[in-house]
Amino acid sequence: MMDAGRHPGIELHTLSELTGLRGRAGAFRATVRKHPRYVDPELCVACGRCTDVCPQVRPNPYDIGLKSAKAIDRLFPQAVPAAYHIDKDVCLNDNIMYCERCIRACEPDAIDFDQREETLELEIGSVIVATGFDELDPRELLPFGYGSSRNVLTGLEFERLLCATGPTGGHVVRPTDLKVPERILFVQCVGSRGEGGRSYCSRYCCMNSVKSAMLAHEHEPTLKGSTLLFTDMRADGRGYDAFVERCLERDQISTMRGRPAKIEENPETGDLSVWVEDFEAGRPTRIEAGMVVLSSAALPAGGTPELGRILRIELDESGFVKRKCPDESPTKTTRPGIYVAGSAGSPAIIPECVAQGAAAASAASTHVLAERNTKEQGEHVAPIDSSGPPRIGVFVCHCGANIAGVVNVQELREEAAKLPGVVYAGDEHFACAEISQKVIEEVITEHKLNRIVVAACTPRTHEPVFRDVLSRRGLNPFLFEMVNIRDQCTWVHSDVPDEAQARARDQIRMSVARAARLEPLTPIRVDVNRRVVVIGGGISGIRVALDLAAQEFEVTLVEVDEQMGGVTAKLGTAVGEPGQALTTLKRQLKRSPVRVLRQTDIARVDGYVGNFILTLHPGEEELTAGAIVLAIGAKPYDPTGRFGFGTKSNVITNLDLERRLRDESDVLGGGEGGVPATAVIIQCVGSRCREEGCNQGCSRYCCPSTVKQALKLAALGTRVTVLYRDMRMVGPGMEALYREARGAGVLFVRVPDGGQMTVVGDTLAEAVVADDMLPDREIEAPAELVILAVGLVPDNELILRIKELLKTPVGPDGFLMERHPELGPVETVVDGVFVCGTVTGAKSIADSLAEAGAAAGKVSRLLSRQALTLEPTVAEVDRLLCRACGKCVEICEYQAPSLADDMFGLQAASINKASCKGCGTCVSWCPTGAIKACHFTDGQIEAMMETMLQWEKM
Amino acid sequence: MANTELKGAMRCLDCGKCTSACPVARFNLVLSPRRLIRQLGCGVDAGCGDALWSCLTCGRCDAVCPQEVPITAAMPLLRADVRAEGGKPPFTRCGAMESVATIQSQGPVPQNRLEWLTDDLRTDPESKTLLFIGCTPYFDKFFVEHDVDTLAAVKGAIRILNAMGIEPAVLADERCCGHDALWSGDEKTFSDLAHLNLEMFAKAAPDLIVTVCPECSLTLGRTYPERFEAPGCPVKHITEVVSEHYEELEFTARELTVTFQDPCRLGRHQDLYVEPREGLEMIPDLELREMPRNRAAAVCCAGSWLTCNQASKKIQSDRLAEAEATGAELMVTACPKCLIHFRCSQSGVGEEPGIEIRDFADLLAESLQ
């Protein structure tokens, strides 16, 4: 939100709605109605005095009415823009007797009751619909008691309770008596999956409830227990299953299958009785809970039908924006030039939303290629001279209650003010909030500061924000030091506040000492090669290559196999209609200017972001590229030895079945043609399993593919039994398909975790004996054919080789690591190297394609610049001290140092600044002390250590 | 077992919502609708004996099922299967009510169905509006011990129709509609009864058939057309007729507080929730107080001739207590069976006479101006 607010290429129109759209893709004219804010955001300094004097109280919609706000207010501290806003419906100023208290209180005269609604005409190239979803108001589902029983909350309301800045400051207490409940019950699928006429899965709720339960117990040690009532646990993201397992390891958290039919309140105590079937006894049973949290369905955002009409795009049967071809290009709507991202198109989880957002941006930018990158540069500010003695400013952040809830921020500030070199010390509620940034800027100028220390959260996300603050005032951004007193102190030591206080004090002292020794640095500029190499010709690789070609980049697609298409080609029609989609994509690829190299491998990669050199094998041709996209995918699990695969000829994989289903002549596979009378499909073979060679998590593609295969078999007359653990049918149309399969007579049997599944038969499989969890019995399902739905596992050999070549880290699950699973799903820690598709974990076609689009967007953003600016926090060699021993060349993982002769024939090391990551390994390895890590010099580090140890003496 | 029914059963997601909603399962140890449907879906012999007969087919499970599994509709088919194999329901009252239907299904029956008809109740054999009387004359003779007057509803319906200017036709040799036979899995008796009735309908050729019993309107109006594409004219419950003709009816004001018991056949089976309420509120000054569980969430009267036990009794007494808790003086229902079963529950040994129960048509006719 903050990034969007301060990006020079983004113009924000809040309080605005689209009322009309004319024209066509590339040349739209949008009419936007902008509602008055009654506060001039340019003048407002968000001091809050207006709110203090405002007499009118209203429910705060941000806290879903659980907390109050004034008629003039800022609904939450991190709001962008930070300026306050007046709710005219509540404000008293329309009275005959003007109230005007806020006007009198406002020093900068920012309040303007004469503001009127404005209509703006915007000339735009394309539109992205990202209107998200609304939470269902479960009042319509009467038996759940929401609205009549006060201790029944929705998932979002509970989320507010858990939030440190929420109505209870992070305490989980019941609305009726403000006491911590003894037990909380989470009810899943409220209004989704068949409830209230909504067939689809709301997607976000399973993981959200698990996380909420976990947090509730962390926040409230007196909470005795939580129970999750669910139908299928849809933990189908990377690491999600592991997270659920970790959560269930806590004794207090338990799960139970089932949906309640009703929730009754005891009017005296406010306690709730939840009626649900006890599956063992086959009878309704009553669970007593102090609080019930309903995972309410995700609904299309209010106003979607009208938006659809204005944009002339179709909606799907559930009312979400229709994705025209989810298996080819998931962000396309039914009208060219208009794209959809996130839950506006179908309920989605954060990584999917982020990927779709970037993909939509990339697709949208093809309509405005000429304008690209014209607005990236911020305005130039004359640099301030930072020489002379350090004048340090320290800002301690409360981070809501994250920091201030554990340590005494005032005290930290007062102590910081006394430290050597410090001329100013302040504290801010949210130092990152736009308004606090303004404060820091003002203070820099006012006190002529030349070093800034912010004691707050993690520099990984927030250092760039504050560096920008410095830049805006002409101060070199490297004269900034961030102290992480949240993650490293208040979060981990919340149970010992006194010690946390001492530690935070020490951390700040050390950083101030370092700040005094910081030196200004100049960013490194390198030229950019506008070519891209995409490695891997599966559906994601093809998609990313096509998208980049459409944006006029020169793309080479390298595929090691003879055939394009990867795993998708082997699964053909079984995953959506991507078989067809893949054919379309391949045809487009043929017509595109993308250079395709089959049966080609990468032998070597040199260079750095903007300037890579890839050596091909065979042929030894060298390709230059500014960016590399890894779309090397995953491979199907090899089930040899399990369930008689390899010994019994009628035990096959789902990929084998797909081949047989393609011509339907010999599904049985005996060579004589024919269709099996009975078949058993075993799910999760090689998935959700910690054994060697398996995917520890969910393989995601198999549930939908199994349902489709089962439907096909059923249509041919086969009696199909599916043995499953959880059916994870997510995404548009999937739940309906699942229902169709059940309706078509496919028998779905839930096998408990760790339950037996044994293939019986001597030479051939005859049946599968399995534990059936729900009627709680053992079944013997006859099987002329046993099909193993094999998981997607990392191709270890390939991934290790890629790791060698590109230094991209590998996760504990064997898949490549993305930069951040939620915030940077298609980036890696290596600049200029991007990932998409199943290389970072199994995923569905639609998600892989969205990631491909996102990767294209990220590459395009990188390469459309004239030159790249790289972090100057790298290592430098002092030639005079170097004796060319070559130790740095040996030790560096990134091939940054090299030895070279100078004009006198003297040899010394030099470091390629673009390749260097600034990790400092060579610095510690250098025997002569010739290498210096800029921004982490020995002097700076020593100062920190000395300060830390000195305190004891003082 | 019909294949389509079986497939519907296989849609079951095993969420157990049906069982947690089932009024019988809460007190009865053997019935789990989910387990029944699930076993059916697995092709396992339901072998469900008691569970199968104890289901009230009240449709509460269907109303909550997220997968639209036709749970209730599967019951008569399952029961027919069990009966085909020689199984027999544990009929209450030695199967007397079943015998009444069976006897009626076997050709000509000497019956005196219309002895209660008095002169002030105007009927006309030529009328195109046929009032289907149902089993009420039998009920009143049979359940003397409970002092029920289900015929009052029929008489009331005639008075209401008369007030609208209609003198309905009534059939002297009408037969049971076959509802109970059908739902207990006795296909033959059902279709025999249906054909006898349909023959009479063909002769009378009515434009409209009105019933006071929602079982009759369900069977005549939905099941007959599905099975036999007859009678070919609309079939309406008296509550529908009243709400459609509200302009033609005038009522005397009555300061009366009532609550309404949604009969399962009227509400969940025919979706008539609004009509009876509209009808009651036509009486000036009458106050309708809803029970907490109403409309689709209403609890059934727990009566069937198939099984009656302590679970039935418990459901009934809980429901009566719920009605009394509203503070209403009167519980109105629109089904003679509700009347009988609740009355039965109130007349047990040591029972206090509880809230008064009246039929919809009876109450409205009494309040006509």
XYZ file of N, CA and C in Angstrom, chain A residues 399-586:
564
model
N 5.110 0.659 16.273
C 4.516 -0.400 15.448
C 3.195 -0.844 16.088
N 2.347 0.085 16.340
C 1.093 -0.215 17.058
C 1.451 -0.758 18.416
N 0.954 -1.976 18.706
C 1.304 -2.599 19.974
C 2.433 -3.601 19.797
N 2.885 -3.781 18.561
C 3.918 -4.783 18.307
C 5.180 -4.507 19.107
N 5.554 -3.236 19.167
C 6.738 -2.869 19.936
C 6.312 -2.225 21.251
N 5.413 -1.239 21.125
C 5.032 -0.483 22.323
C 4.283 -1.339 23.331
N 3.724 -2.467 22.871
C 3.007 -3.343 23.795
C 3.923 -4.116 24.713
N 5.220 -4.148 24.375
C 6.169 -4.931 25.180
C 7.174 -4.022 25.886
N 7.715 -3.052 25.150
C 8.752 -2.205 25.758
C 8.234 -0.766 25.909
N 8.928 -0.011 26.722
C 8.570 1.369 26.947
C 9.283 2.252 25.918
N 8.527 2.670 24.925
C 9.107 3.402 23.809
C 9.611 4.789 24.251
N 8.865 5.422 25.142
C 9.273 6.746 25.628
C 10.679 6.690 26.228
N 10.867 5.651 27.051
C 12.148 5.502 27.718
C 13.270 5.283 26.696
N 12.998 4.468 25.697
C 14.001 4.226 24.651
C 14.359 5.530 23.963
N 13.326 6.335 23.715
C 13.559 7.595 23.027
C 14.420 8.521 23.892
N 14.064 8.599 25.164
C 14.813 9.490 26.054
C 16.277 9.059 26.171
N 16.479 7.747 26.259
C 17.860 7.262 26.358
C 18.637 7.516 25.072
N 17.951 7.343 23.938
C 18.615 7.555 22.647
C 19.058 9.007 22.524
N 18.249 9.910 23.045
C 18.569 11.330 22.925
C 19.892 11.665 23.603
N 20.271 10.836 24.595
C 21.515 11.132 25.324
C 22.753 10.534 24.676
N 22.568 9.739 23.623
C 23.719 9.036 23.039
C 24.598 10.013 22.261
N 25.896 9.676 22.140
C 26.800 10.591 21.444
C 26.395 10.809 19.981
N 26.395 12.037 19.568
C 26.095 12.364 18.168
C 24.627 12.570 17.891
N 23.772 12.174 18.834
C 22.338 12.283 18.585
C 21.877 13.711 18.880
N 21.265 14.347 17.872
C 20.761 15.691 18.104
C 19.247 15.722 18.158
N 18.645 14.630 17.763
C 17.187 14.595 17.827
C 16.732 13.159 18.095
N 15.729 12.968 18.944
C 15.135 11.642 19.121
C 13.628 11.801 19.209
N 12.915 10.959 18.454
C 11.449 11.053 18.457
C 10.846 9.658 18.470
N 9.532 9.578 18.659
C 8.867 8.283 18.522
C 7.622 8.448 17.672
N 7.313 7.417 16.917
C 6.195 7.463 15.978
C 5.357 6.205 16.147
N 4.021 6.374 15.996
C 3.138 5.206 16.104
C 3.438 4.174 15.047
N 3.491 4.641 13.815
C 3.892 3.786 12.704
C 4.868 4.619 11.897
N 6.146 4.384 12.106
C 7.139 5.229 11.450
C 7.018 5.151 9.937
N 6.487 4.027 9.440
C 6.412 3.845 7.990
C 5.213 4.573 7.395
N 4.232 4.952 8.233
C 3.047 5.604 7.700
C 3.456 6.885 6.990
N 2.678 7.194 5.975
C 3.028 8.334 5.144
C 3.252 9.600 5.989
N 2.384 9.761 6.956
C 2.459 10.974 7.759
C 3.737 11.000 8.597
N 4.143 9.841 9.117
C 5.374 9.788 9.897
C 6.583 10.035 9.008
N 6.496 9.560 7.782
C 7.596 9.828 6.851
C 7.760 11.336 6.668
N 6.630 12.015 6.567
C 6.696 13.470 6.407
C 7.370 14.107 7.612
N 7.008 13.571 8.794
C 7.598 14.111 10.022
C 9.120 13.946 9.969
N 9.567 12.735 9.589
C 11.013 12.496 9.545
C 11.672 13.475 8.570
N 11.034 13.662 7.420
C 11.578 14.591 6.426
C 11.747 15.993 7.021
N 10.698 16.438 7.688
C 10.740 17.771 8.278
C 11.885 17.888 9.270
N 12.004 16.852 10.103
C 13.022 16.886 11.152
C 14.430 16.915 10.550
N 14.609 16.180 9.439
C 15.923 16.162 8.790
C 16.341 17.590 8.441
N 15.424 18.318 7.834
C 15.741 19.672 7.407
C 15.904 20.597 8.620
N 14.943 20.479 9.507
C 14.928 21.397 10.641
C 16.188 21.282 11.496
N 16.604 20.037 11.776
C 17.748 19.836 12.672
C 19.053 19.582 11.916
N 19.006 19.757 10.581
C 20.205 19.545 9.760
C 20.844 18.185 10.065
N 20.040 17.169 10.080
C 20.535 15.830 10.404
C 21.346 15.301 9.232
N 22.382 14.512 9.519
C 23.109 13.855 8.433
C 23.233 12.351 8.620
N 22.603 11.811 9.656
C 22.525 10.352 9.836
C 21.163 10.070 10.458
N 20.505 9.013 9.979
C 19.183 8.680 10.529
C 19.180 7.243 11.025
N 18.646 7.037 12.211
C 18.461 5.683 12.745
C 16.970 5.498 13.008
N 16.384 4.423 12.458
C 14.992 4.107 12.766
C 14.971 2.766 13.491
N 14.437 2.784 14.697
C 14.321 1.542 15.457
C 12.895 1.057 15.277
N 12.723 0.005 14.461
C 11.363 -0.417 14.118
C 11.363 -1.896 13.783
N 10.915 -2.205 12.550
C 10.779 -3.606 12.166
C 11.951 -4.031 11.292
N 11.650 -4.815 10.264
C 12.734 -5.421 9.514
C 13.182 -4.569 8.325
N 14.493 -4.449 8.140
C 14.986 -3.709 6.971
C 14.646 -4.408 5.654
N 14.350 -5.688 5.737
C 14.038 -6.412 4.487
C 12.876 -5.763 3.765
N 11.878 -5.338 4.511
C 10.726 -4.715 3.846
C 10.767 -3.198 3.932
N 11.344 -2.662 5.007
C 11.160 -1.225 5.240
C 12.387 -0.346 5.010
N 13.565 -0.950 4.844
C 14.733 -0.104 4.605
C 14.536 0.781 3.371
N 14.030 0.223 2.257
C 13.846 1.068 1.062
C 12.925 2.257 1.327
N 11.920 2.051 2.173
C 10.977 3.135 2.461
C 11.708 4.317 3.077
N 12.524 4.010 4.084
C 13.202 5.099 4.789
C 14.361 5.681 3.982
N 14.996 4.837 3.177
C 16.043 5.390 2.316
C 15.440 6.441 1.384
N 14.215 6.146 0.917
C 13.537 7.117 0.059
C 13.291 8.431 0.798
N 12.953 8.294 2.083
C 12.705 9.499 2.877
C 13.964 10.372 2.860
N 15.109 9.726 3.053
C 16.371 10.479 3.054
C 16.600 11.132 1.689
N 16.367 10.317 0.636
C 16.609 10.829 -0.712
C 15.749 12.047 -0.995
N 14.522 12.007 -0.508
C 13.613 13.120 -0.799
C 14.133 14.426 -0.216
N 14.991 14.341 0.806
C 15.548 15.565 1.383
C 16.996 15.776 0.946
N 17.420 15.002 -0.068
C 18.758 15.200 -0.602
C 19.852 14.555 0.234
N 19.489 13.761 1.214
C 20.479 13.101 2.057
C 20.824 11.760 1.410
N 22.099 11.428 1.385
C 22.501 10.160 0.782
C 21.800 9.006 1.497
N 21.074 8.133 0.760
C 20.237 7.104 1.402
C 21.033 6.078 2.199
N 22.346 6.046 2.016
C 23.126 5.054 2.762
C 23.577 5.581 4.120
N 23.135 6.774 4.438
C 23.430 7.310 5.765
C 22.285 6.963 6.715
N 21.697 5.822 6.443
C 20.526 5.376 7.196
C 20.821 4.030 7.852
N 20.355 3.886 9.075
C 20.568 2.630 9.784
C 19.244 2.192 10.404
N 18.890 0.938 10.183
C 17.619 0.448 10.717
C 17.882 -0.573 11.816
N 17.201 -0.438 12.921
C 17.347 -1.377 14.033
C 16.062 -2.179 14.126
N 16.188 -3.474 14.088
C 14.986 -4.308 14.126
C 14.653 -4.681 15.568
N 13.967 -3.758 16.265
C 13.611 -4.081 17.649
C 12.257 -4.778 17.733
N 11.658 -5.092 16.589
C 10.387 -5.834 16.620
C 10.672 -7.340 16.484
N 11.090 -7.758 15.271
C 11.322 -9.193 15.044
C 12.380 -9.745 16.000
N 13.443 -8.939 16.217
C 14.575 -9.464 16.981
C 14.440 -9.219 18.473
N 13.431 -8.479 18.870
C 13.352 -8.152 20.288
C 11.943 -8.341 20.859
N 11.003 -7.476 20.481
C 9.705 -7.550 21.174
C 8.899 -8.785 20.790
N 9.077 -9.260 19.577
C 8.326 -10.463 19.207
C 8.860 -11.690 19.940
N 10.187 -11.795 19.964
C 10.763 -13.028 20.521
C 10.907 -12.974 22.040
N 10.904 -11.776 22.621
C 11.070 -11.690 24.075
C 9.853 -11.080 24.749
N 8.682 -11.288 24.135
C 7.495 -10.624 24.668
C 7.181 -11.076 26.087
N 7.638 -12.274 26.454
C 7.321 -12.773 27.801
C 8.247 -12.208 28.869
N 9.347 -11.554 28.467
C 10.253 -10.960 29.472
C 10.474 -9.491 29.127
N 9.478 -8.658 29.358
C 9.546 -7.265 28.900
C 10.749 -6.487 29.435
N 11.180 -6.758 30.661
C 12.323 -6.005 31.202
C 13.577 -6.273 30.404
N 13.783 -7.560 30.125
C 14.975 -7.906 29.354
C 14.862 -7.400 27.928
N 13.639 -7.423 27.394
C 13.428 -6.902 26.044
C 13.784 -5.413 26.015
N 13.413 -4.704 27.057
C 13.714 -3.271 27.150
C 15.227 -3.056 27.091
N 15.958 -3.839 27.887
C 17.417 -3.696 27.931
C 18.019 -4.017 26.576
N 17.459 -5.051 25.946
C 18.027 -5.446 24.669
C 17.755 -4.378 23.597
N 16.545 -3.852 23.582
C 16.205 -2.824 22.602
C 17.125 -1.617 22.791
N 17.384 -1.292 24.060
C 18.262 -0.162 24.369
C 19.649 -0.418 23.773
N 20.177 -1.636 23.997
C 21.499 -1.981 23.471
C 21.527 -1.946 21.953
N 20.478 -2.486 21.350
C 20.442 -2.513 19.885
C 20.496 -1.099 19.327
N 19.754 -0.198 19.955
C 19.731 1.187 19.468
C 21.103 1.829 19.673
N 21.713 1.586 20.831
C 23.032 2.151 21.110
C 24.041 1.730 20.061
N 24.016 0.433 19.740
C 24.967 -0.086 18.759
C 24.747 0.558 17.399
N 23.497 0.694 17.028
C 23.219 1.233 15.709
C 23.564 2.706 15.611
N 23.387 3.417 16.694
C 23.774 4.826 16.682
C 25.293 4.929 16.491
N 26.008 4.030 17.171
C 27.469 4.041 17.029
C 27.874 3.755 15.601
N 27.163 2.851 14.979
C 27.492 2.512 13.597
C 27.120 3.672 12.677
N 25.947 4.233 12.944
C 25.463 5.305 12.083
C 26.486 6.428 12.005
N 27.147 6.709 13.124
C 28.117 7.800 13.141
C 29.247 7.557 12.143
N 29.464 6.274 11.846
C 30.570 5.939 10.941
C 30.111 5.591 9.524
N 28.840 5.780 9.237
C 28.359 5.464 7.881
C 28.940 6.444 6.881
N 29.142 5.932 5.672
C 29.679 6.786 4.620
C 28.675 6.866 3.488
N 28.609 8.002 2.815
C 27.705 8.069 1.659
C 28.212 7.159 0.536
N 27.314 6.514 -0.128
C 27.703 5.621 -1.225
C 26.919 6.013 -2.475
N 27.511 5.712 -3.631
C 26.836 6.048 -4.878
C 26.376 4.760 -5.545
N 25.111 4.667 -5.889
C 24.630 3.449 -6.547
C 25.396 3.159 -7.831
N 25.497 1.870 -8.130
C 26.234 1.443 -9.308
C 25.263 1.392 -10.477
N 25.675 1.941 -11.591
C 24.800 1.874 -12.771
C 25.394 0.899 -13.770
N 24.578 -0.021 -14.251
C 25.051 -0.929 -15.302
C 24.068 -0.892 -16.460
N 24.589 -1.168 -17.640
C 23.718 -1.204 -18.816
C 22.886 -2.470 -18.798
N 21.802 -2.436 -19.545
C 20.900 -3.585 -19.545
C 20.804 -4.187 -20.927
N 20.996 -5.491 -20.951
C 20.784 -6.227 -22.184
C 19.300 -6.549 -22.241
N 18.624 -6.249 -23.348
C 17.161 -6.415 -23.381
C 16.719 -7.802 -23.830
N 17.658 -8.745 -23.881
C 17.272 -10.110 -24.248
C 16.938 -10.920 -22.995
N 16.075 -11.910 -23.175
C 15.674 -12.755 -22.053
C 15.857 -14.219 -22.437
N 16.354 -15.020 -21.512
C 16.383 -16.465 -21.740
C 15.391 -17.120 -20.774
N 14.483 -17.897 -21.343
C 13.539 -18.652 -20.525
C 13.999 -20.105 -20.545
N 14.227 -20.677 -19.368
C 14.664 -22.072 -19.317
C 13.478 -22.939 -18.932
N 13.097 -23.845 -19.806
C 11.966 -24.742 -19.555
C 10.803 -24.420 -20.466
N 10.378 -25.418 -21.237
C 9.334 -25.196 -22.246
C 8.016 -25.824 -21.869
N 7.692 -25.838 -20.587
C 6.356 -26.285 -20.169
C 5.373 -25.162 -20.383
N 4.166 -25.352 -19.842
C 3.117 -24.360 -20.116
C 3.502 -22.991 -19.550
N 4.193 -22.972 -18.387
C 4.602 -21.685 -17.809
C 5.678 -21.036 -18.657
N 6.645 -21.843 -19.091
C 7.741 -21.306 -19.893
C 7.230 -20.707 -21.190
N 6.327 -21.420 -21.836
C 5.786 -20.910 -23.101
C 5.037 -19.597 -22.850
N 4.227 -19.613 -21.780
C 3.435 -18.419 -21.466
C 4.338 -17.198 -21.228
N 5.389 -17.383 -20.435
C 6.244 -16.248 -20.108
C 6.983 -15.774 -21.357
N 7.403 -16.733 -22.202
C 8.101 -16.357 -23.431
C 7.170 -15.551 -24.335
N 5.921 -16.008 -24.463
C 4.965 -15.303 -25.322
C 4.681 -13.901 -24.791
N 4.483 -13.812 -23.479
C 4.183 -12.510 -22.891
C 5.329 -11.533 -23.111
N 6.555 -12.028 -22.965
C 7.700 -11.133 -23.131
C 7.863 -10.738 -24.592
N 7.598 -11.693 -25.490
C 7.693 -11.370 -26.912
C 6.650 -10.312 -27.261
N 5.465 -10.423 -26.652
C 4.421 -9.437 -26.926
C 4.847 -8.052 -26.459
N 5.748 -8.037 -25.480
C 6.231 -6.745 -25.006
C 7.519 -6.342 -25.730
N 7.769 -7.019 -26.844
C 8.866 -6.661 -27.746
C 10.250 -6.907 -27.162
N 10.349 -7.901 -26.306
C 11.684 -8.308 -25.864
C 12.135 -9.477 -26.732
N 13.453 -9.610 -26.862
C 13.976 -10.718 -27.654
C 14.108 -11.919 -26.716
N 13.355 -12.961 -27.001
C 13.279 -14.079 -26.069
C 13.831 -15.355 -26.683
N 14.632 -16.092 -25.920
C 15.050 -17.428 -26.327
C 14.492 -18.404 -25.309
N 13.811 -19.431 -25.812
C 13.223 -20.436 -24.939
C 14.038 -21.716 -25.087
N 14.587 -22.177 -23.978
C 15.462 -23.344 -24.023
C 14.766 -24.530 -23.355
N 14.617 -25.613 -24.077
C 13.939 -26.804 -23.525
C 14.869 -28.005 -23.694
N 15.013 -28.758 -22.615
C 15.952 -29.872 -22.665
C 15.355 -31.064 -23.396
N 14.033 -31.198 -23.368
C 13.369 -32.318 -24.040
C 13.216 -32.054 -25.524
N 12.761 -33.099 -26.195
C 12.497 -32.960 -27.612
C 11.158 -32.257 -27.822
N 10.228 -32.548 -26.893
C 8.866 -32.014 -27.002
C 8.646 -30.853 -26.037
N 7.840 -29.919 -26.467
C 7.452 -28.838 -25.566
C 6.241 -29.300 -24.754
N 6.008 -28.638 -23.648
C 4.741 -28.893 -22.947
C 4.880 -29.442 -21.549
N 6.040 -29.979 -21.204
C 6.270 -30.441 -19.837
C 5.219 -31.421 -19.337
N 4.911 -31.340 -18.055
C 3.955 -32.269 -17.436
C 2.553 -32.055 -18.008
N 2.230 -30.813 -18.347
C 0.893 -30.521 -18.881
C 0.625 -31.341 -20.135
N 1.650 -31.504 -20.966
C 1.462 -32.269 -22.189
C 1.105 -33.708 -21.853
N 1.668 -34.210 -20.758
C 1.420 -35.606 -20.390
C 0.039 -35.770 -19.766
N -0.510 -34.679 -19.232
C -1.807 -34.795 -18.586
C -2.958 -34.370 -19.476
N -2.604 -33.814 -20.617
C -3.596 -33.498 -21.630
C -4.861 -32.894 -21.078
N -5.951 -33.556 -21.350
C -7.248 -32.982 -21.032
C -7.591 -33.066 -19.561
N -6.744 -33.741 -18.780
C -7.175 -34.026 -17.411
C -7.144 -32.830 -16.487
N -6.512 -31.760 -16.893
C -6.444 -30.607 -15.987
C -7.110 -29.420 -16.655
N -8.361 -29.278 -16.501
C -9.101 -28.226 -17.192
C -9.191 -28.635 -18.648
N -9.158 -27.692 -19.558
C -8.982 -28.087 -20.948
C -7.612 -27.631 -21.415
N -6.589 -27.729 -20.555
C -5.320 -27.154 -20.945
C -4.669 -27.925 -22.071
N -5.109 -29.164 -22.285
C -4.566 -29.897 -23.423
C -4.755 -29.022 -24.640
N -5.981 -28.529 -24.735
C -6.316 -27.656 -25.844
C -5.583 -26.329 -25.699
N -5.565 -25.812 -24.484
C -4.905 -24.537 -24.250
C -3.434 -24.637 -24.615
N -2.839 -25.779 -24.262
C -1.419 -25.964 -24.562
C -1.199 -25.954 -26.070
N -2.101 -26.613 -26.800
C -1.986 -26.631 -28.256
C -2.052 -25.203 -28.793
N -2.989 -24.426 -28.262
C -3.109 -23.035 -28.703
C -1.820 -22.277 -28.414
N -1.303 -22.466 -27.189
C -0.089 -21.749 -26.807
C 1.077 -22.159 -27.709
N 1.142 -23.461 -28.009
C 2.249 -23.915 -28.861
C 2.150 -23.313 -30.260
